[in-house]
CSV table of N, CA and C in Angstrom, one decimal:
chain,number,residue,atom,x,y,z
A,1,UNK,N,46.8,-57.4,-28.9
A,1,UNK,CA,45.9,-56.6,-28.3
A,1,UNK,C,46.1,-55.1,-28.8
A,2,UNK,N,44.9,-54.4,-28.9
A,2,UNK,CA,45.0,-53.1,-29.5
A,2,UNK,C,45.2,-52.1,-28.4
A,3,UNK,N,45.8,-51.0,-28.8
A,3,UNK,CA,46.1,-50.0,-27.8
A,3,UNK,C,45.0,-48.9,-28.0
A,4,UNK,N,44.4,-48.5,-26.9
A,4,UNK,CA,43.3,-47.5,-26.9
A,4,UNK,C,43.9,-46.2,-26.6
A,5,UNK,N,43.3,-45.2,-27.2
A,5,UNK,CA,43.7,-43.8,-26.9
A,5,UNK,C,42.8,-43.2,-25.9
A,6,UNK,N,43.3,-42.4,-25.2
A,6,UNK,CA,42.6,-41.7,-24.1
A,6,UNK,C,42.3,-40.3,-24.5
A,7,UNK,N,40.9,-39.9,-24.5
A,7,UNK,CA,40.5,-38.5,-24.8
A,7,UNK,C,39.9,-37.9,-23.5
A,8,UNK,N,40.2,-36.7,-23.3
A,8,UNK,CA,39.6,-36.0,-22.2
A,8,UNK,C,38.4,-35.2,-22.8
A,9,UNK,N,37.5,-34.9,-21.9
A,9,UNK,CA,36.3,-34.2,-22.4
A,9,UNK,C,36.6,-32.8,-22.9
A,10,UNK,N,37.6,-32.1,-22.3
A,10,UNK,CA,38.0,-30.8,-22.8
A,10,UNK,C,38.6,-30.8,-24.2
A,11,UNK,N,39.2,-31.9,-24.5
A,11,UNK,CA,39.8,-32.0,-25.9
A,11,UNK,C,38.7,-32.2,-26.9
A,12,UNK,N,37.7,-32.9,-26.6
A,12,UNK,CA,36.6,-33.2,-27.6
A,12,UNK,C,35.7,-31.9,-27.7
A,13,UNK,N,35.3,-31.4,-26.6
A,13,UNK,CA,34.3,-30.2,-26.7
A,13,UNK,C,35.1,-29.0,-26.3
A,14,UNK,N,35.2,-28.0,-27.2
A,14,UNK,CA,35.9,-26.8,-26.8
A,14,UNK,C,35.0,-26.0,-25.8
A,15,UNK,N,35.7,-25.2,-25.0
A,15,UNK,CA,34.9,-24.4,-24.0
A,15,UNK,C,34.2,-23.3,-24.7
A,16,UNK,N,32.9,-23.1,-24.3
A,16,UNK,CA,32.0,-22.1,-24.9
A,16,UNK,C,31.6,-21.0,-23.9
A,17,UNK,N,32.3,-20.9,-22.8
A,17,UNK,CA,31.9,-19.9,-21.8
A,17,UNK,C,32.3,-18.5,-22.3
A,18,UNK,N,31.5,-17.6,-21.8
A,18,UNK,CA,31.8,-16.2,-22.1
A,18,UNK,C,32.6,-15.6,-20.9
A,19,UNK,N,33.4,-14.6,-21.3
A,19,UNK,CA,34.1,-13.9,-20.2
A,19,UNK,C,33.2,-13.2,-19.3
A,20,UNK,N,33.5,-13.1,-18.0
A,20,UNK,CA,32.6,-12.4,-17.1
A,20,UNK,C,32.6,-10.9,-17.3
A,21,UNK,N,31.5,-10.2,-17.0
A,21,UNK,CA,31.5,-8.8,-17.2
A,21,UNK,C,32.3,-8.1,-16.1
A,22,UNK,N,32.9,-7.0,-16.6
A,22,UNK,CA,33.8,-6.3,-15.6
A,22,UNK,C,33.0,-5.5,-14.7
A,23,UNK,N,31.8,-5.0,-15.1
A,23,UNK,CA,31.0,-4.2,-14.2
A,23,UNK,C,29.5,-4.7,-14.4
A,24,UNK,N,28.7,-4.6,-13.3
A,24,UNK,CA,27.4,-5.1,-13.4
A,24,UNK,C,26.5,-4.1,-14.2
A,25,UNK,N,25.6,-4.7,-14.9
A,25,UNK,CA,24.7,-3.9,-15.7
A,25,UNK,C,23.7,-3.1,-14.8
A,26,UNK,N,23.4,-1.9,-15.2
A,26,UNK,CA,22.5,-1.1,-14.4
A,26,UNK,C,21.0,-1.6,-14.7
A,27,UNK,N,20.2,-1.7,-13.6
A,27,UNK,CA,18.8,-2.1,-13.8
A,27,UNK,C,17.9,-1.1,-13.1
A,28,UNK,N,16.7,-1.0,-13.5
A,28,UNK,CA,15.7,-0.1,-12.9
A,28,UNK,C,14.8,-0.9,-12.0
A,29,UNK,N,14.6,-0.5,-10.8
A,29,UNK,CA,13.7,-1.2,-9.9
A,29,UNK,C,12.4,-0.4,-9.8
A,30,UNK,N,11.3,-1.0,-10.0
A,30,UNK,CA,10.0,-0.4,-9.9
A,30,UNK,C,9.2,-0.9,-8.7
A,31,UNK,N,8.5,0.0,-8.1
A,31,UNK,CA,7.7,-0.4,-7.0
A,31,UNK,C,6.3,-0.7,-7.5
A,32,UNK,N,5.7,-1.9,-7.0
A,32,UNK,CA,4.4,-2.3,-7.5
A,32,UNK,C,3.3,-1.6,-6.6
A,33,UNK,N,3.6,-1.2,-5.4
A,33,UNK,CA,2.6,-0.6,-4.6
A,33,UNK,C,3.0,0.9,-4.4
A,34,UNK,N,2.3,1.8,-5.0
A,34,UNK,CA,2.6,3.2,-4.8
A,34,UNK,C,2.2,3.7,-3.4
A,35,UNK,N,3.1,4.3,-2.7
A,35,UNK,CA,2.8,4.7,-1.4
A,35,UNK,C,3.2,6.2,-1.3
A,36,UNK,N,2.2,7.0,-1.1
A,36,UNK,CA,2.4,8.4,-1.0
A,36,UNK,C,1.5,9.0,0.1
A,37,UNK,N,2.0,9.8,0.9
A,37,UNK,CA,1.1,10.4,2.0
A,37,UNK,C,0.1,11.3,1.3
A,38,UNK,N,0.3,11.8,0.1
A,38,UNK,CA,-0.7,12.7,-0.5
A,38,UNK,C,-1.9,11.9,-0.9
A,39,UNK,N,-1.8,10.6,-1.0
A,39,UNK,CA,-3.0,9.7,-1.3
A,39,UNK,C,-4.0,9.8,-0.2
A,40,UNK,N,-3.7,10.1,1.0
A,40,UNK,CA,-4.6,10.2,2.1
A,40,UNK,C,-5.4,11.5,2.0
A,41,UNK,N,-5.0,12.4,1.2
A,41,UNK,CA,-5.7,13.7,1.1
A,41,UNK,C,-6.8,13.7,0.0
A,42,UNK,N,-7.6,12.6,0.1
A,42,UNK,CA,-8.7,12.5,-0.9
A,42,UNK,C,-9.8,13.5,-0.4
A,43,UNK,N,-10.4,14.3,-1.4
A,43,UNK,CA,-11.4,15.3,-1.0
A,43,UNK,C,-12.6,14.7,-0.3
A,44,UNK,N,-13.0,13.6,-0.8
A,44,UNK,CA,-14.3,13.0,-0.2
A,44,UNK,C,-14.0,12.6,1.2
A,45,UNK,N,-12.9,11.9,1.5
A,45,UNK,CA,-12.6,11.5,2.9
A,45,UNK,C,-12.4,12.7,3.8
A,46,UNK,N,-11.7,13.8,3.2
A,46,UNK,CA,-11.6,15.0,4.0
A,46,UNK,C,-12.9,15.6,4.3
A,47,UNK,N,-13.8,15.6,3.4
A,47,UNK,CA,-15.2,16.2,3.6
A,47,UNK,C,-15.9,15.4,4.7
A,48,UNK,N,-15.9,14.1,4.5
A,48,UNK,CA,-16.6,13.3,5.5
A,48,UNK,C,-16.0,13.5,6.9
A,49,UNK,N,-14.7,13.5,7.0
A,49,UNK,CA,-14.0,13.8,8.3
A,49,UNK,C,-14.3,15.1,8.8
A,50,UNK,N,-14.4,16.1,8.0
A,50,UNK,CA,-14.7,17.5,8.4
A,50,UNK,C,-16.1,17.6,9.0
A,51,UNK,N,-17.0,16.9,8.3
A,51,UNK,CA,-18.4,16.9,8.8
A,51,UNK,C,-18.5,16.3,10.2
A,52,UNK,N,-17.9,15.1,10.3
A,52,UNK,CA,-17.9,14.4,11.6
A,52,UNK,C,-17.2,15.3,12.7
A,53,UNK,N,-16.1,15.9,12.4
A,53,UNK,CA,-15.4,16.7,13.3
A,53,UNK,C,-16.2,17.9,13.7
A,54,UNK,N,-16.9,18.5,12.7
A,54,UNK,CA,-17.8,19.7,13.0
A,54,UNK,C,-18.9,19.3,13.9
A,55,UNK,N,-19.5,18.1,13.7
A,55,UNK,CA,-20.6,17.7,14.6
A,55,UNK,C,-20.1,17.5,16.0
A,56,UNK,N,-18.9,16.9,16.2
A,56,UNK,CA,-18.3,16.7,17.5
A,56,UNK,C,-18.0,18.1,18.2
A,57,UNK,N,-17.6,19.0,17.4
A,57,UNK,CA,-17.3,20.4,18.0
A,57,UNK,C,-18.6,21.0,18.4
A,58,UNK,N,-19.7,20.9,17.6
A,58,UNK,CA,-21.0,21.4,17.9
A,58,UNK,C,-21.5,20.8,19.2
A,59,UNK,N,-21.3,19.5,19.3
A,59,UNK,CA,-21.7,18.7,20.5
A,59,UNK,C,-21.0,19.3,21.8
A,60,UNK,N,-19.7,19.5,21.7
A,60,UNK,CA,-18.9,20.1,22.8
A,60,UNK,C,-19.4,21.5,23.2
A,61,UNK,N,-19.7,22.3,22.2
A,61,UNK,CA,-20.2,23.7,22.4
A,61,UNK,C,-21.6,23.6,23.1
A,62,UNK,N,-22.5,22.7,22.7
A,62,UNK,CA,-23.8,22.6,23.3
A,62,UNK,C,-23.7,22.1,24.7
A,63,UNK,N,-22.7,21.2,25.0
A,63,UNK,CA,-22.5,20.7,26.3
A,63,UNK,C,-22.0,21.9,27.3
A,64,UNK,N,-21.2,22.8,26.8
A,64,UNK,CA,-20.7,23.9,27.6
A,64,UNK,C,-21.9,24.9,27.9
A,65,UNK,N,-22.8,25.0,26.9
A,65,UNK,CA,-23.9,25.9,27.1
A,65,UNK,C,-25.0,25.3,28.0
A,66,UNK,N,-24.9,24.0,28.3
A,66,UNK,CA,-25.8,23.4,29.2
A,66,UNK,C,-27.0,22.8,28.6
A,67,UNK,N,-27.1,22.6,27.3
A,67,UNK,CA,-28.2,22.0,26.6
A,67,UNK,C,-28.0,20.5,26.6
A,68,UNK,N,-28.2,19.9,27.7
A,68,UNK,CA,-27.9,18.5,27.9
A,68,UNK,C,-28.8,17.6,27.0
A,69,UNK,N,-30.1,18.0,26.9
A,69,UNK,CA,-31.0,17.2,26.1
A,69,UNK,C,-30.6,17.0,24.7
A,70,UNK,N,-30.2,18.2,24.1
A,70,UNK,CA,-29.8,18.2,22.7
A,70,UNK,C,-28.4,17.4,22.5
A,71,UNK,N,-27.6,17.5,23.5
A,71,UNK,CA,-26.3,16.8,23.5
A,71,UNK,C,-26.6,15.3,23.6
A,72,UNK,N,-27.5,14.9,24.4
A,72,UNK,CA,-27.9,13.5,24.5
A,72,UNK,C,-28.4,12.9,23.2
A,73,UNK,N,-29.2,13.7,22.5
A,73,UNK,CA,-29.7,13.3,21.1
A,73,UNK,C,-28.6,13.2,20.1
A,74,UNK,N,-27.6,14.1,20.2
A,74,UNK,CA,-26.5,14.1,19.3
A,74,UNK,C,-25.6,12.8,19.6
A,75,UNK,N,-25.4,12.5,20.8
A,75,UNK,CA,-24.6,11.4,21.2
A,75,UNK,C,-25.3,10.0,20.8
A,76,UNK,N,-26.6,10.0,20.9
A,76,UNK,CA,-27.3,8.8,20.4
A,76,UNK,C,-27.2,8.6,18.9
A,77,UNK,N,-27.3,9.6,18.2
A,77,UNK,CA,-27.2,9.5,16.7
A,77,UNK,C,-25.8,9.2,16.3
A,78,UNK,N,-24.8,9.8,17.0
A,78,UNK,CA,-23.4,9.7,16.7
A,78,UNK,C,-22.9,8.2,16.9
A,79,UNK,N,-23.5,7.5,17.9
A,79,UNK,CA,-23.1,6.1,18.1
A,79,UNK,C,-23.4,5.3,16.9
A,80,UNK,N,-24.4,5.6,16.1
A,80,UNK,CA,-24.7,4.9,14.9
A,80,UNK,C,-23.9,5.5,13.7
A,81,UNK,N,-23.9,6.8,13.6
A,81,UNK,CA,-23.4,7.5,12.4
A,81,UNK,C,-21.8,7.3,12.3
A,82,UNK,N,-21.1,7.5,13.4
A,82,UNK,CA,-19.7,7.4,13.4
A,82,UNK,C,-19.1,6.1,12.9
A,83,UNK,N,-19.5,4.9,13.4
A,83,UNK,CA,-19.0,3.7,12.8
A,83,UNK,C,-19.4,3.5,11.3
A,84,UNK,N,-20.6,3.8,11.0
A,84,UNK,CA,-21.0,3.7,9.6
A,84,UNK,C,-20.2,4.6,8.7
A,85,UNK,N,-20.0,5.8,9.1
A,85,UNK,CA,-19.2,6.7,8.3
A,85,UNK,C,-17.7,6.3,8.2
A,86,UNK,N,-17.2,5.8,9.3
A,86,UNK,CA,-15.8,5.3,9.2
A,86,UNK,C,-15.6,4.2,8.3
A,87,UNK,N,-16.5,3.1,8.4
A,87,UNK,CA,-16.3,2.0,7.6
A,87,UNK,C,-16.6,2.3,6.1
A,88,UNK,N,-17.6,3.1,5.9
A,88,UNK,CA,-17.9,3.4,4.5
A,88,UNK,C,-16.7,4.3,3.9
A,89,UNK,N,-16.1,5.2,4.6
A,89,UNK,CA,-15.0,5.9,4.1
A,89,UNK,C,-13.8,5.0,3.9
A,90,UNK,N,-13.6,4.0,4.8
A,90,UNK,CA,-12.5,3.1,4.6
A,90,UNK,C,-12.7,2.2,3.3
A,91,UNK,N,-13.9,1.8,3.1
A,91,UNK,CA,-14.2,1.0,1.9
A,91,UNK,C,-14.1,1.8,0.7
A,92,UNK,N,-14.5,3.1,0.7
A,92,UNK,CA,-14.4,4.0,-0.4
A,92,UNK,C,-12.9,4.2,-0.7
A,93,UNK,N,-12.1,4.4,0.4
A,93,UNK,CA,-10.7,4.7,0.2
A,93,UNK,C,-10.0,3.5,-0.5
A,94,UNK,N,-10.2,2.3,-0.1
A,94,UNK,CA,-9.6,1.2,-0.7
A,94,UNK,C,-10.2,0.8,-2.1
A,95,UNK,N,-11.4,1.2,-2.3
A,95,UNK,CA,-12.0,1.0,-3.7
A,95,UNK,C,-11.4,1.9,-4.7
A,96,UNK,N,-11.1,3.2,-4.3
A,96,UNK,CA,-10.6,4.1,-5.3
A,96,UNK,C,-9.1,4.3,-5.3
A,97,UNK,N,-8.4,3.7,-4.3
A,97,UNK,CA,-7.0,3.8,-4.2
A,97,UNK,C,-6.3,2.9,-5.2
A,98,UNK,N,-5.5,3.4,-6.1
A,98,UNK,CA,-4.9,2.5,-7.1
A,98,UNK,C,-3.7,1.8,-6.6
A,99,UNK,N,-3.8,0.4,-6.6
A,99,UNK,CA,-2.7,-0.4,-6.1
A,99,UNK,C,-1.9,-0.8,-7.3
């Protein structure tokens, strides 16, 4: 009967692992979504907001003066203009904001 030799896997294949790094490599992290409060200062949105705020102030002044008929006309038109202005400014903001 023949005698067989025994080989371990480590004797046949030499280890090819690299030594571990002593310190971690520095990496740069980038944000994919820019977030800045200055992005809300869009001149178009500020102009639209200023016009709406100005109309609301004029409405309050006319109410103090007692011109109720004109205030009623302002409030009827503002019920339509304010939501349309808000949603159009919101759509404009997200259309021009760079993500």
